[in-house]
Short mmCIF file of C-alpha atoms in Angstrom, two decimals:
data_model
loop_
_atom_site.label_atom_id
_atom_site.label_comp_id
_atom_site.label_asym_id
_atom_site.label_seq_id
_atom_site.Cartn_x
_atom_site.Cartn_y
_atom_site.Cartn_z
CA MET I 1 25.31 29.13 -39.92
CA ASN I 2 21.82 27.90 -40.84
CA SER I 3 22.23 24.66 -38.84
CA LYS I 4 23.45 26.68 -35.85
CA PHE I 5 20.19 28.69 -35.79
CA LEU I 6 18.21 25.47 -36.19
CA ILE I 7 19.89 23.87 -33.16
CA ILE I 8 19.48 27.01 -31.05
CA GLY I 9 15.82 27.28 -32.10
CA ALA I 10 15.21 23.63 -31.24
CA LEU I 11 16.80 24.04 -27.80
CA LEU I 12 14.78 27.19 -27.12
CA GLY I 13 11.61 25.39 -28.22
CA ILE I 14 12.34 22.47 -25.91
CA CYS I 15 13.05 24.82 -22.98
CA LEU I 16 9.87 26.78 -23.68
CA ALA I 17 7.77 23.59 -23.88
CA LEU I 18 9.30 22.30 -20.66
CA GLY I 19 8.65 25.59 -18.87
CA VAL I 20 5.03 25.72 -20.05
CA GLY I 21 4.54 22.09 -18.98
CA ILE I 22 5.89 22.79 -15.50
CA ILE I 23 3.66 25.85 -15.11
CA ILE I 24 0.56 23.96 -16.29
CA GLY I 25 1.39 21.02 -14.01
CA HIS I 26 1.87 23.30 -11.02
CA PHE I 27 -1.51 24.98 -11.38
CA ALA I 28 -3.46 21.95 -12.68
CA ILE I 29 -2.72 19.62 -9.76
CA ARG I 30 -4.78 20.43 -6.69
CA LYS I 31 -3.08 20.16 -3.37
CA THR I 32 -4.86 18.52 -0.46
CA ASN I 33 -4.93 20.06 2.99
CA THR I 34 -4.38 16.85 4.96
CA SER I 35 -1.43 17.14 7.23
CA ILE I 36 0.87 14.35 8.23
CA SER I 37 0.14 14.95 11.90
CA SER I 38 -3.59 14.30 11.42
CA LYS I 39 -2.82 11.02 9.64
CA TYR I 40 -0.41 10.06 12.42
CA ALA I 41 -3.00 10.89 15.07
CA HIS I 42 -5.56 8.71 13.28
CA LEU I 43 -3.16 5.77 13.10
CA THR I 44 -2.01 6.02 16.70
CA ARG I 45 -5.35 6.61 18.41
CA GLN I 46 -6.33 4.39 21.33
CA ALA I 47 -7.93 1.06 20.49
CA ASP I 48 -11.45 0.22 21.52
CA PRO I 49 -11.05 -1.57 24.89
CA HIS I 50 -13.75 -4.14 24.07
CA ASN I 51 -12.11 -5.13 20.76
CA TYR I 52 -8.70 -5.20 22.41
CA GLN I 53 -9.92 -7.48 25.19
CA THR I 54 -11.68 -9.77 22.70
CA PHE I 55 -8.49 -10.10 20.67
CA ILE I 56 -6.24 -10.71 23.67
CA SER I 57 -8.57 -13.30 25.19
CA SER I 58 -8.74 -15.23 21.90
CA VAL I 59 -4.95 -15.72 21.71
CA ARG I 60 -3.88 -19.03 23.23
CA ALA I 61 -0.51 -20.76 22.93
CA GLU I 62 -2.15 -24.11 22.17
CA ASN I 63 -4.12 -22.60 19.28
CA ILE I 64 -1.02 -20.95 17.85
CA GLU I 65 0.93 -24.21 17.94
CA THR I 66 -1.91 -26.22 16.37
CA ASP I 67 -2.58 -23.63 13.66
CA LEU I 68 1.09 -23.26 12.82
CA ARG I 69 1.57 -27.02 12.54
CA ASP I 70 -1.57 -27.35 10.38
CA LEU I 71 -0.81 -24.45 8.04
CA THR I 72 2.86 -25.32 7.50
CA SER I 73 2.03 -28.93 6.64
CA ARG I 74 0.64 -27.86 3.25
CA PRO I 75 2.63 -26.56 0.25
CA HIS I 76 2.84 -22.76 -0.07
CA ILE I 77 3.08 -22.46 -3.85
CA ALA I 78 0.58 -20.08 -5.42
CA GLY I 79 -1.93 -21.71 -7.70
CA LEU I 80 -1.89 -25.15 -6.12
CA PRO I 81 -5.13 -26.57 -4.73
CA GLU I 82 -3.44 -26.97 -1.35
CA ASP I 83 -2.70 -23.23 -1.26
CA LEU I 84 -6.37 -22.47 -1.91
CA GLU I 85 -7.30 -24.90 0.84
CA SER I 86 -4.93 -23.14 3.26
CA ALA I 87 -6.49 -19.78 2.37
CA GLN I 88 -9.97 -21.17 2.96
CA VAL I 89 -8.92 -22.60 6.33
CA ILE I 90 -7.51 -19.21 7.38
CA GLU I 91 -10.66 -17.46 6.18
CA GLU I 92 -12.87 -19.84 8.15
CA ARG I 93 -10.80 -19.39 11.31
CA TRP I 94 -11.01 -15.60 11.06
CA LYS I 95 -14.79 -15.73 10.60
CA ARG I 96 -15.26 -17.74 13.82
#
C-alpha cells in the first residue's frame, strides 16, 4: 500500500512539473509578428534592372566552358592545397 502511494505521488509530481514547465515555456517565449507573406514578398520582389543586366551581360558560354574545365582539373578534397587554390581562384573571379 505504501509503495502504491509513492508511485502515484511520483506520477502526480511528474505531471505537475510537466504542466508548470509548459505554462512557463508558453509565456516566457515571445512570439514575433513577422508573417510568412511578408517574408515571401521580400524574397520574390523584382530585381534591380541594372544589376540584372550586369549579371546577364557577364555570362558567356566560352567563359563557362573555360572555368568549368579549369576548376574540375583540380582535386576537390577538403583540406588539400589544391582545394584552397580552387577557392582562391573562384574568389578572384567573383571580385573582378
